[in-house]
């Protein structure tokens, strides 16, 4: 087994990396090269890859990103941006002994890399599909704190009766919400253009700011068509009287649909356009052969959010954040200064 570290994925390995990801049912959009390249641009960050080869064939990868700051040093996430899942990916062709060797190598090489690159704080976010990965990190990864999320994923029926099967999967009031939107004569279209992305961003910004939150920056939405094809993302738009009133941004990768950003104009929420958007998007995903709808992670304290997803037939998949203070003094730095220096990078629970 051979090991290598690369800053950015070498062009001649792009295909091998993508093939490795797609050979696993459990890999997510967050581990894709397109997403990493977008984040490098958007976050002014650096993507790195630990690579393991067997007989010159790529067999395992550990992707992560670094954000550097002159005052504080460097922070490492696998992966950054609203809790993107990271962690290692292994080929199905590896034996148990091979994976054990790679994991031992990962422990050693990670420590060496952090020391060499001046990493002051690092976080690994495990994959909700891989409980054994979370168990391994719990038992073997040197960490100072952990954080916890409930991954919520709805299985998408791939049947000729998908509409009926979905309705049976949902709990009230979801079927009632969908029927209300239909009765309100709301229509749904699938878009990929700038106009739809601008609408989504503007309403998302308004929604988040109205509850005191910090919205995603506009540049993220502007960069999407630059890094993703029309087959890899979609904006589902709800209209009433031919005017857009709601939208959801979805990403497609492997067998999973990522529910990334929803947005609804406040005055139209009573018509439940988002319910119809989700229903239509799930039906379309089923036609394309996707098997899972990932709602993303939920905090244990977010009871309302948890219930919202649960009523869409979501199943629980727990995962963790493993936080290491590579420089113990970083905890003494003002958190507001760290947040400003490392935007959209996870730091630690506070």
Tab-separated table of C-alpha atoms in Angstrom:
chain	number	residue	atom	x	y	z
A	1	UNK	CA	0.000	0.000	0.000
A	2	UNK	CA	1.311	3.451	-0.953
A	3	UNK	CA	0.336	6.804	0.562
A	4	UNK	CA	0.311	10.307	-0.918
A	5	UNK	CA	-0.898	13.800	0.050
A	6	UNK	CA	-2.227	16.112	-2.640
A	7	UNK	CA	-3.250	19.755	-2.465
A	8	UNK	CA	-6.164	19.657	-4.871
A	9	UNK	CA	-7.017	16.490	-6.725
A	10	UNK	CA	-4.549	15.865	-9.579
A	11	UNK	CA	-6.324	16.033	-12.935
A	12	UNK	CA	-5.290	12.509	-13.864
A	13	UNK	CA	-6.967	11.172	-10.708
A	14	UNK	CA	-10.307	12.978	-11.126
A	15	UNK	CA	-11.902	9.986	-12.817
A	16	UNK	CA	-10.467	7.467	-10.350
A	17	UNK	CA	-11.700	9.515	-7.409
A	18	UNK	CA	-15.208	9.876	-8.828
A	19	UNK	CA	-15.298	6.159	-9.674
A	20	UNK	CA	-14.299	5.302	-6.105
A	21	UNK	CA	-17.068	7.515	-4.690
A	22	UNK	CA	-19.726	6.073	-6.980
A	23	UNK	CA	-18.716	2.511	-6.155
A	24	UNK	CA	-20.066	3.130	-2.639
A	25	UNK	CA	-23.787	3.489	-1.951
A	26	UNK	CA	-22.925	5.602	1.097
A	27	UNK	CA	-21.018	8.499	-0.466
A	28	UNK	CA	-22.645	11.922	-0.476
A	29	UNK	CA	-22.630	15.059	-2.603
A	30	UNK	CA	-20.350	16.708	-0.009
A	31	UNK	CA	-17.493	14.394	-0.985
A	32	UNK	CA	-17.682	15.270	-4.694
A	33	UNK	CA	-14.928	17.199	-6.449
A	34	UNK	CA	-17.399	19.733	-7.844
A	35	UNK	CA	-18.484	20.672	-4.342
A	36	UNK	CA	-14.898	20.946	-3.121
A	37	UNK	CA	-13.932	23.196	-6.028
A	38	UNK	CA	-16.904	25.462	-5.373
A	39	UNK	CA	-16.004	25.713	-1.679
A	40	UNK	CA	-12.360	26.460	-2.476
A	41	UNK	CA	-13.519	29.469	-4.470
A	42	UNK	CA	-16.329	30.556	-2.152
A	43	UNK	CA	-14.443	30.154	1.141
A	44	UNK	CA	-10.944	31.035	-0.130
A	45	UNK	CA	-9.912	27.670	1.289
A	46	UNK	CA	-7.574	24.855	0.249
A	47	UNK	CA	-8.708	21.302	-0.515
A	48	UNK	CA	-6.376	18.449	0.425
A	49	UNK	CA	-6.596	14.703	-0.081
A	50	UNK	CA	-4.908	11.809	1.677
A	51	UNK	CA	-4.692	9.043	-0.934
A	52	UNK	CA	-3.926	5.358	-0.581
A	53	UNK	CA	-2.960	3.204	-3.561
A	54	UNK	CA	-2.698	-0.544	-4.000
A	55	UNK	CA	-0.814	-1.663	-7.098
A	56	UNK	CA	-1.150	1.934	-8.390
A	57	UNK	CA	-4.956	1.817	-8.076
A	58	UNK	CA	-6.705	4.384	-5.861
A	59	UNK	CA	-8.282	2.468	-2.980
A	60	UNK	CA	-9.029	5.007	-0.237
A	61	UNK	CA	-9.348	8.767	0.169
A	62	UNK	CA	-9.655	11.191	3.067
A	63	UNK	CA	-10.749	14.672	1.853
A	64	UNK	CA	-10.470	17.808	3.976
A	65	UNK	CA	-10.147	21.571	3.636
A	66	UNK	CA	-8.013	24.211	5.330
A	67	UNK	CA	-8.608	27.888	6.012
A	68	UNK	CA	-5.538	29.925	6.974
A	69	UNK	CA	-5.379	33.139	8.991
A	70	UNK	CA	-2.314	35.236	9.785
A	71	UNK	CA	-3.419	35.948	13.350
A	72	UNK	CA	-4.748	32.583	14.514
A	73	UNK	CA	-3.146	29.959	12.269
A	74	UNK	CA	-5.033	27.334	10.247
A	75	UNK	CA	-8.287	25.451	10.844
A	76	UNK	CA	-9.038	22.081	9.218
A	77	UNK	CA	-12.486	20.620	8.517
A	78	UNK	CA	-13.527	17.387	6.887
A	79	UNK	CA	-15.630	19.080	5.689
A	80	UNK	CA	-16.620	22.753	6.098
A	81	UNK	CA	-19.807	24.663	5.238
A	82	UNK	CA	-22.943	24.065	7.269
A	83	UNK	CA	-21.841	20.705	8.604
A	84	UNK	CA	-20.826	19.014	5.351
A	85	UNK	CA	-20.057	15.353	5.997
A	86	UNK	CA	-16.492	14.212	5.388
A	87	UNK	CA	-14.373	11.330	6.635
A	88	UNK	CA	-12.591	8.548	4.730
A	89	UNK	CA	-13.885	6.564	1.749
A	90	UNK	CA	-12.708	2.993	1.156
A	91	UNK	CA	-12.873	0.727	-1.878
A	92	UNK	CA	-15.069	-2.367	-1.584
A	93	UNK	CA	-12.080	-4.358	-2.796
A	94	UNK	CA	-10.103	-3.762	0.398
A	95	UNK	CA	-9.765	-6.486	2.995
A	96	UNK	CA	-10.285	-5.899	6.708
A	97	UNK	CA	-6.509	-5.932	7.164
A	98	UNK	CA	-6.089	-3.355	4.379
A	99	UNK	CA	-8.564	-0.997	6.050
A	100	UNK	CA	-6.877	-1.503	9.411
A	101	UNK	CA	-3.534	-0.556	7.826
A	102	UNK	CA	-5.049	2.529	6.182
A	103	UNK	CA	-6.653	3.643	9.450
A	104	UNK	CA	-3.327	3.305	11.268
A	105	UNK	CA	-1.704	5.320	8.487
A	106	UNK	CA	-4.448	7.955	8.731
A	107	UNK	CA	-3.802	8.457	12.444
A	108	UNK	CA	-0.079	8.896	11.884
A	109	UNK	CA	-0.236	11.038	8.757
A	110	UNK	CA	-2.936	13.319	10.148
A	111	UNK	CA	-0.842	14.146	13.220
A	112	UNK	CA	2.200	14.802	11.050
A	113	UNK	CA	0.261	16.976	8.598
A	114	UNK	CA	-1.313	19.100	11.336
A	115	UNK	CA	2.060	19.726	12.937
A	116	UNK	CA	3.700	20.639	9.628
A	117	UNK	CA	0.891	22.925	8.437
A	118	UNK	CA	0.288	24.725	11.729
A	119	UNK	CA	-3.261	23.440	12.247
A	120	UNK	CA	-4.628	24.886	15.497
A	121	UNK	CA	-8.077	23.304	15.385
A	122	UNK	CA	-9.496	20.359	13.429
A	123	UNK	CA	-12.941	18.793	13.051
A	124	UNK	CA	-14.024	15.570	11.354
A	125	UNK	CA	-17.734	15.197	10.510
A	126	UNK	CA	-18.663	11.562	9.986
A	127	UNK	CA	-21.067	10.092	7.431
A	128	UNK	CA	-24.668	9.432	8.604
A	129	UNK	CA	-24.749	6.307	6.424
A	130	UNK	CA	-21.702	4.822	8.191
A	131	UNK	CA	-22.241	4.183	11.928
A	132	UNK	CA	-19.153	1.969	11.960
A	133	UNK	CA	-17.099	5.001	10.904
A	134	UNK	CA	-18.445	7.019	13.840
A	135	UNK	CA	-17.642	4.102	16.165
A	136	UNK	CA	-14.066	3.912	14.865
A	137	UNK	CA	-13.466	7.629	15.353
A	138	UNK	CA	-14.972	7.448	18.839
A	139	UNK	CA	-12.592	4.682	19.847
A	140	UNK	CA	-9.415	5.674	17.987
A	141	UNK	CA	-9.389	9.370	17.062
A	142	UNK	CA	-7.698	11.729	19.475
A	143	UNK	CA	-10.292	14.411	20.205
A	144	UNK	CA	-11.077	16.977	22.876
A	145	UNK	CA	-14.777	17.508	22.227
A	146	UNK	CA	-17.589	15.945	20.252
A	147	UNK	CA	-20.777	17.347	18.801
A	148	UNK	CA	-23.799	15.314	17.803
A	149	UNK	CA	-26.363	15.436	15.020
A	150	UNK	CA	-29.331	13.331	13.987
A	151	UNK	CA	-29.102	12.737	10.263
A	152	UNK	CA	-32.610	12.429	8.818
A	153	UNK	CA	-33.038	10.573	5.536
A	154	UNK	CA	-36.234	9.588	3.734
A	155	UNK	CA	-36.093	6.417	1.578
A	156	UNK	CA	-37.526	7.165	-1.877
A	157	UNK	CA	-39.738	4.401	-3.306
A	158	UNK	CA	-38.673	3.296	-6.798
A	159	UNK	CA	-42.068	1.924	-7.815
A	160	UNK	CA	-44.697	2.504	-10.473
A	161	UNK	CA	-47.026	3.637	-7.678
A	162	UNK	CA	-44.537	6.124	-6.221
A	163	UNK	CA	-47.138	8.856	-5.681
A	164	UNK	CA	-49.324	6.581	-3.559
A	165	UNK	CA	-46.330	5.030	-1.812
A	166	UNK	CA	-44.961	8.442	-0.849
A	167	UNK	CA	-48.310	9.561	0.540
A	168	UNK	CA	-48.403	6.406	2.675
A	169	UNK	CA	-44.868	7.122	3.875
A	170	UNK	CA	-45.738	10.656	5.019
A	171	UNK	CA	-47.502	11.478	8.288
A	172	UNK	CA	-50.172	14.109	8.729
A	173	UNK	CA	-50.258	16.980	8.076
A	174	UNK	CA	-47.969	16.396	5.062
A	175	UNK	CA	-50.577	14.800	2.719
A	176	UNK	CA	-53.040	17.502	3.776
A	177	UNK	CA	-50.442	20.211	3.076
A	178	UNK	CA	-49.846	18.816	-0.411
A	179	UNK	CA	-53.562	18.711	-1.187
A	180	UNK	CA	-53.940	22.300	0.038
A	181	UNK	CA	-51.216	23.497	-2.343
A	182	UNK	CA	-52.861	21.676	-5.238
A	183	UNK	CA	-56.228	23.206	-4.340
A	184	UNK	CA	-54.571	26.658	-4.330
A	185	UNK	CA	-53.632	26.004	-7.977
A	186	UNK	CA	-49.918	26.170	-7.367
A	187	UNK	CA	-47.764	24.891	-10.223
A	188	UNK	CA	-44.218	23.504	-10.053
A	189	UNK	CA	-41.394	23.793	-12.583
A	190	UNK	CA	-37.790	22.607	-12.606
A	191	UNK	CA	-35.242	25.326	-13.359
A	192	UNK	CA	-31.476	25.793	-13.603
A	193	UNK	CA	-31.186	29.423	-14.676
A	194	UNK	CA	-29.847	32.564	-13.010
A	195	UNK	CA	-33.312	34.045	-12.549
A	196	UNK	CA	-34.429	31.096	-10.436
A	197	UNK	CA	-31.234	31.016	-8.415
A	198	UNK	CA	-31.548	34.763	-7.754
A	199	UNK	CA	-35.151	34.318	-6.630
A	200	UNK	CA	-34.142	31.470	-4.323
A	201	UNK	CA	-31.320	33.516	-2.794
A	202	UNK	CA	-33.401	36.651	-2.253
A	203	UNK	CA	-36.232	34.797	-0.511
A	204	UNK	CA	-33.774	32.626	1.461
A	205	UNK	CA	-32.031	35.794	2.679
A	206	UNK	CA	-35.339	37.340	3.708
A	207	UNK	CA	-36.479	34.157	5.480
A	208	UNK	CA	-33.272	33.683	7.469
A	209	UNK	CA	-32.808	37.324	8.430
A	210	UNK	CA	-36.416	37.489	9.639
A	211	UNK	CA	-35.559	34.952	12.368
A	212	UNK	CA	-32.216	36.554	13.232
A	213	UNK	CA	-30.047	34.078	11.320
A	214	UNK	CA	-27.152	34.516	8.916
A	215	UNK	CA	-28.072	33.533	5.327
A	216	UNK	CA	-25.770	31.871	2.850
A	217	UNK	CA	-23.932	34.453	0.753
A	218	UNK	CA	-25.143	35.183	-2.762
A	219	UNK	CA	-21.841	34.120	-4.304
A	220	UNK	CA	-22.523	30.493	-3.370
A	221	UNK	CA	-25.644	30.446	-5.541
A	222	UNK	CA	-23.906	32.321	-8.349
A	223	UNK	CA	-21.136	29.715	-8.465
A	224	UNK	CA	-23.414	26.681	-8.753
A	225	UNK	CA	-23.778	26.670	-12.585
A	226	UNK	CA	-20.019	27.118	-12.891
A	227	UNK	CA	-19.274	23.861	-11.071
A	228	UNK	CA	-22.406	21.721	-11.532
A	229	UNK	CA	-24.227	20.500	-14.618
A	230	UNK	CA	-28.008	20.594	-14.951
A	231	UNK	CA	-28.073	16.900	-14.052
A	232	UNK	CA	-26.331	17.612	-10.747
A	233	UNK	CA	-28.571	20.332	-9.331
A	234	UNK	CA	-32.063	21.754	-9.736
A	235	UNK	CA	-34.206	24.585	-8.438
A	236	UNK	CA	-37.833	23.509	-8.069
A	237	UNK	CA	-39.987	26.636	-8.260
A	238	UNK	CA	-43.609	26.986	-7.094
A	239	UNK	CA	-45.789	29.568	-8.836
A	240	UNK	CA	-49.197	31.053	-8.183
A	241	UNK	CA	-50.841	33.093	-10.924
A	242	UNK	CA	-47.559	32.608	-12.867
A	243	UNK	CA	-45.538	34.397	-10.157
A	244	UNK	CA	-42.810	32.549	-8.167
A	245	UNK	CA	-43.693	32.186	-4.493
A	246	UNK	CA	-41.323	29.446	-3.250
A	247	UNK	CA	-38.315	27.371	-4.303
A	248	UNK	CA	-36.009	24.606	-3.104
A	249	UNK	CA	-32.415	23.940	-4.160
A	250	UNK	CA	-31.462	20.288	-4.574
A	251	UNK	CA	-28.189	18.560	-5.433
A	252	UNK	CA	-27.997	15.059	-6.904
A	253	UNK	CA	-25.129	12.648	-6.286
A	254	UNK	CA	-24.817	8.868	-6.355
A	255	UNK	CA	-28.122	7.560	-4.954
A	256	UNK	CA	-28.952	10.536	-2.725
A	257	UNK	CA	-30.795	13.828	-3.215
A	258	UNK	CA	-29.562	16.653	-0.977
A	259	UNK	CA	-32.261	19.006	0.298
A	260	UNK	CA	-30.007	22.049	0.439
A	261	UNK	CA	-31.915	25.350	0.632
A	262	UNK	CA	-35.663	26.016	0.894
A	263	UNK	CA	-37.290	29.458	0.534
A	264	UNK	CA	-40.914	30.618	0.687
A	265	UNK	CA	-42.341	34.120	0.485
A	266	UNK	CA	-43.948	34.684	3.874
A	267	UNK	CA	-47.362	35.810	2.597
A	268	UNK	CA	-47.836	32.540	0.707
A	269	UNK	CA	-46.889	30.067	3.434
A	270	UNK	CA	-50.548	29.365	4.203
A	271	UNK	CA	-50.851	27.828	0.712
A	272	UNK	CA	-48.144	25.250	1.576
A	273	UNK	CA	-46.119	25.622	-1.656
A	274	UNK	CA	-43.039	24.004	-0.100
A	275	UNK	CA	-44.979	20.801	0.580
A	276	UNK	CA	-45.908	20.476	-3.081
A	277	UNK	CA	-42.330	21.310	-4.133
A	278	UNK	CA	-40.932	18.515	-1.969
A	279	UNK	CA	-43.557	16.025	-3.146
A	280	UNK	CA	-42.953	16.769	-6.836
A	281	UNK	CA	-39.178	16.695	-6.352
A	282	UNK	CA	-39.348	13.314	-4.628
A	283	UNK	CA	-41.453	11.881	-7.465
A	284	UNK	CA	-38.953	13.201	-10.019
A	285	UNK	CA	-36.050	11.763	-8.009
A	286	UNK	CA	-37.740	8.363	-8.000
A	287	UNK	CA	-38.078	8.446	-11.794
A	288	UNK	CA	-34.333	9.124	-12.046
A	289	UNK	CA	-33.464	6.189	-9.801
A	290	UNK	CA	-32.475	8.034	-6.638
A	291	UNK	CA	-33.092	6.086	-3.461
A	292	UNK	CA	-32.638	8.548	-0.600
A	293	UNK	CA	-33.591	12.108	0.282
A	294	UNK	CA	-31.139	13.656	2.755
A	295	UNK	CA	-32.636	16.395	4.927
A	296	UNK	CA	-29.302	17.022	6.637
A	297	UNK	CA	-28.398	17.002	10.307
A	298	UNK	CA	-30.667	18.106	13.135
A	299	UNK	CA	-29.615	19.220	16.608
A	300	UNK	CA	-31.170	17.274	19.484
A	301	UNK	CA	-32.647	20.542	20.749
A	302	UNK	CA	-34.390	21.281	17.422
A	303	UNK	CA	-37.587	19.425	18.215
A	304	UNK	CA	-39.706	21.340	15.699
A	305	UNK	CA	-37.222	20.810	12.868
A	306	UNK	CA	-36.881	17.132	13.776
A	307	UNK	CA	-40.661	16.673	13.723
A	308	UNK	CA	-40.961	18.483	10.374
A	309	UNK	CA	-38.533	16.058	8.733
A	310	UNK	CA	-39.906	13.008	10.555
A	311	UNK	CA	-43.367	13.624	9.114
A	312	UNK	CA	-41.847	13.337	5.639
A	313	UNK	CA	-40.944	9.727	6.451
A	314	UNK	CA	-37.381	10.499	7.532
A	315	UNK	CA	-35.377	7.832	9.343
A	316	UNK	CA	-32.713	8.641	11.937
A	317	UNK	CA	-28.992	8.207	11.176
A	318	UNK	CA	-26.839	9.574	13.985
A	319	UNK	CA	-23.355	10.949	13.377
A	320	UNK	CA	-20.772	13.030	15.207
A	321	UNK	CA	-18.264	15.859	14.970
A	322	UNK	CA	-14.822	15.062	16.400
A	323	UNK	CA	-13.024	18.245	17.481
A	324	UNK	CA	-9.339	18.442	18.340
A	325	UNK	CA	-7.556	21.469	19.792
A	326	UNK	CA	-4.228	20.931	18.061
A	327	UNK	CA	-3.093	24.115	19.806
A	328	UNK	CA	-4.754	24.146	23.265
A	329	UNK	CA	-4.401	27.934	23.468
A	330	UNK	CA	-6.938	28.390	20.646
A	331	UNK	CA	-9.777	27.876	23.146
A	332	UNK	CA	-8.686	31.088	24.893
A	333	UNK	CA	-9.150	33.207	21.774
A	334	UNK	CA	-12.368	35.259	21.486
A	335	UNK	CA	-14.963	33.204	19.638
A	336	UNK	CA	-16.202	36.193	17.600
A	337	UNK	CA	-12.683	36.740	16.279
A	338	UNK	CA	-12.392	33.081	15.297
A	339	UNK	CA	-15.788	33.090	13.579
A	340	UNK	CA	-14.772	36.141	11.558
A	341	UNK	CA	-11.396	34.614	10.626
A	342	UNK	CA	-12.835	31.219	9.655
A	343	UNK	CA	-16.315	31.831	8.198
A	344	UNK	CA	-18.312	28.659	7.456
A	345	UNK	CA	-15.685	26.471	9.110
A	346	UNK	CA	-16.810	24.524	12.151
A	347	UNK	CA	-14.839	25.509	15.255
A	348	UNK	CA	-16.174	23.912	18.456
A	349	UNK	CA	-19.368	23.816	20.567
A	350	UNK	CA	-19.804	27.015	22.559
